[in-house]
XYZ file of N, CA, C and O in Angstrom:
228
model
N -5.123 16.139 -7.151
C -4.795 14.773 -7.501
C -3.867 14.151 -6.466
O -3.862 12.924 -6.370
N -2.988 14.974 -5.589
C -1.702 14.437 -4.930
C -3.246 13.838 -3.694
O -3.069 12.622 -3.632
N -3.860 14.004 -3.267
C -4.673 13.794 -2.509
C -4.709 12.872 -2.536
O -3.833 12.190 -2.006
N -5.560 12.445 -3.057
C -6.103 11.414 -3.875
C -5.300 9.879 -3.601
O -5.581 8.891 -2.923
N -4.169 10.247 -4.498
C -2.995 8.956 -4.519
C -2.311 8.899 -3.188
O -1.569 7.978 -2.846
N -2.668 10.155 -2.314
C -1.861 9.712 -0.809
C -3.214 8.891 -0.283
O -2.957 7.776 0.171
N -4.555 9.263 -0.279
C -5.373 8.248 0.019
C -5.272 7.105 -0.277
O -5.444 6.223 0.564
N -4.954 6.832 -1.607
C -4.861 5.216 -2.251
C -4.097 4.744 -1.579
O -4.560 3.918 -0.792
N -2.747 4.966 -1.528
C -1.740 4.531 -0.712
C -2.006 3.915 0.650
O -1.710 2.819 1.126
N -2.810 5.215 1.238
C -3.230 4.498 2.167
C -3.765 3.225 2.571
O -3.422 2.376 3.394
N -5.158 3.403 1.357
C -5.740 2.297 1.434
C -5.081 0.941 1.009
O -5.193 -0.029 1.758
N -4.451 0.855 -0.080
C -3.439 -0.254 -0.585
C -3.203 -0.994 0.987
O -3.742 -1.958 1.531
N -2.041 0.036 1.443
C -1.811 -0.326 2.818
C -2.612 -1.093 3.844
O -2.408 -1.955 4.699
N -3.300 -0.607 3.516
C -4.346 -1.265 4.924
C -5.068 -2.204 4.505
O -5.574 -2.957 5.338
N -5.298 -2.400 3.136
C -6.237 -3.486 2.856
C -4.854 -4.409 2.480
O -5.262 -5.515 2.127
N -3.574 -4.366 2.435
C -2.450 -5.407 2.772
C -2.315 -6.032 3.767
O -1.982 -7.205 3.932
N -2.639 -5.055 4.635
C -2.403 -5.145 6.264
C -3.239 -6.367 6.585
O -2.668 -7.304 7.143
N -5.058 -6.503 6.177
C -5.865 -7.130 6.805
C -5.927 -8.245 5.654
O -6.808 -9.047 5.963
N -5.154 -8.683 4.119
C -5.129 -9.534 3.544
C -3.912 -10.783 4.401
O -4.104 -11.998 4.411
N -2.760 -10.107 5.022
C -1.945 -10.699 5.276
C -1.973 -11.339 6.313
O -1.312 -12.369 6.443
N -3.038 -10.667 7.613
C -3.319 -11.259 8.900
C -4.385 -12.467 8.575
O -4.273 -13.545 9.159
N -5.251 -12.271 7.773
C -6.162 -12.813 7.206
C -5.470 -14.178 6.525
O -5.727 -15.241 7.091
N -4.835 -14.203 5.657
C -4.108 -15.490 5.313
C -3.214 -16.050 6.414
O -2.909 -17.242 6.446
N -2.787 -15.127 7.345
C -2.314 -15.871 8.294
C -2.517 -16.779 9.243
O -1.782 -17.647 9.713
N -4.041 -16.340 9.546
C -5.252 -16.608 10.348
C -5.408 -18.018 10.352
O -5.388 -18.879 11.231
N -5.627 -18.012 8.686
C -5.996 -19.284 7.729
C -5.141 -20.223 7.092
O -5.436 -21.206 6.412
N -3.761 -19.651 7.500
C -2.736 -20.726 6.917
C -2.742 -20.560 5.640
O -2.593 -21.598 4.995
N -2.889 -19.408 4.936
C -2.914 -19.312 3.143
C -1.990 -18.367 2.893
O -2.165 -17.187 3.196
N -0.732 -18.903 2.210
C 0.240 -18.596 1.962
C 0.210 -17.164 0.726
O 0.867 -16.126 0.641
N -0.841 -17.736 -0.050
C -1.113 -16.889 -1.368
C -1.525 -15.638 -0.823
O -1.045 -14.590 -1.255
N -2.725 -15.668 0.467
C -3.143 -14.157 0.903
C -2.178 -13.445 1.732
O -2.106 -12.242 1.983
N -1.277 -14.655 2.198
C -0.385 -13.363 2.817
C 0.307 -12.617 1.221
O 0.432 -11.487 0.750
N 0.518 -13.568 0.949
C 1.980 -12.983 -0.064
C 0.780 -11.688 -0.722
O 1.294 -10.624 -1.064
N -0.174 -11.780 -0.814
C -1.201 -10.796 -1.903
C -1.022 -9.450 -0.980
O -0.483 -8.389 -1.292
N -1.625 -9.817 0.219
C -1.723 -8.714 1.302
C 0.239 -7.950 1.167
O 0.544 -6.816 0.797
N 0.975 -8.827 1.516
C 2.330 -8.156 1.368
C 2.598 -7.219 -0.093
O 3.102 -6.097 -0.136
N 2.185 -7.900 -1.056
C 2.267 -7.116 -2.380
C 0.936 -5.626 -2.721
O 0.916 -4.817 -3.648
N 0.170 -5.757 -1.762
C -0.683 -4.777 -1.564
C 0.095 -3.599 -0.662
O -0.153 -2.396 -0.744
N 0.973 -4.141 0.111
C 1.539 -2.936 1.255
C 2.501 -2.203 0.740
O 2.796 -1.044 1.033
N 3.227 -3.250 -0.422
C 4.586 -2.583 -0.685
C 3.899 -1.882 -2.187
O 4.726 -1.195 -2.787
N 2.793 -1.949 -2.725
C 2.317 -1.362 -3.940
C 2.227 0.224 -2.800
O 2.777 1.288 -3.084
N 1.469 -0.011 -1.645
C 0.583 1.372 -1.006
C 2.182 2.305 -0.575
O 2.394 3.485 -0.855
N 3.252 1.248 0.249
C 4.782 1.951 0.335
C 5.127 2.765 -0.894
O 5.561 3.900 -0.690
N 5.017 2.411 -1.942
C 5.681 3.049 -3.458
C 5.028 3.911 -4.192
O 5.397 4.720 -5.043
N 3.481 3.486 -3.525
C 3.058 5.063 -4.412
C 3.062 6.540 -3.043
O 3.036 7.732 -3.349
N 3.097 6.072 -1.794
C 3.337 7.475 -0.685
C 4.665 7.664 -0.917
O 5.058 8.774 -0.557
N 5.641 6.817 -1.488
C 6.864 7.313 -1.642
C 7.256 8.346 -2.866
O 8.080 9.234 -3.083
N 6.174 7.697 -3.525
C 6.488 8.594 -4.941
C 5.557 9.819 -5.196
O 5.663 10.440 -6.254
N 4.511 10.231 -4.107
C 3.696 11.438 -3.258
C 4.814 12.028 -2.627
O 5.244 13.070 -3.121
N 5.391 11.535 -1.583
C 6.335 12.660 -1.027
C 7.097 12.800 -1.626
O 7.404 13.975 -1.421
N 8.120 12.189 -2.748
C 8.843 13.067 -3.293
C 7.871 14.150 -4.170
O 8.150 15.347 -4.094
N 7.344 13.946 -4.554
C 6.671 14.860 -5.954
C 6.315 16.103 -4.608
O 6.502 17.303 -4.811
N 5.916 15.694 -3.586
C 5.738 16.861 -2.577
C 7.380 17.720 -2.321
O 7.548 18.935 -2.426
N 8.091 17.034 -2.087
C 9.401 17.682 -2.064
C 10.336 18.420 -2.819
O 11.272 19.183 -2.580
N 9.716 17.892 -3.914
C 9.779 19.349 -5.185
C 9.328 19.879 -5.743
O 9.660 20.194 -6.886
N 7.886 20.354 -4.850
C 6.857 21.021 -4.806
C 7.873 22.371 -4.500
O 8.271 23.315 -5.183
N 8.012 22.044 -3.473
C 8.362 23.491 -2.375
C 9.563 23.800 -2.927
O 10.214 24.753 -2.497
């Protein structure tokens, strides 16, 4: 499962990444802000993967 949610993360991330350039592109305030709330969703769940990894070991 830890897999998994480090993938999501990922993806969150990156599909923030290309919402935010994308509204930028276009002057749309709403897709940046969406894309930004997509990056910091993908930041909080790898954050909350590496800890759960860190007290793994």
């Amino acid at each position: 499962m830890g897999a998994e949610q480090k993938a999501q993360a990922k993806t969150d991330q990156a599909k923030g990444k290309v919402k935010e350039a994308a509204g930028r592109t276009v002057g749309n305030e709403r897709l940046v802000a969406e894309g930004r709330a997509d990056q910091t969703k993908g930041d909080a769940r790898e954050a909350k993967e590496k800890t759960k990894d860190a007290f793994k070991n």
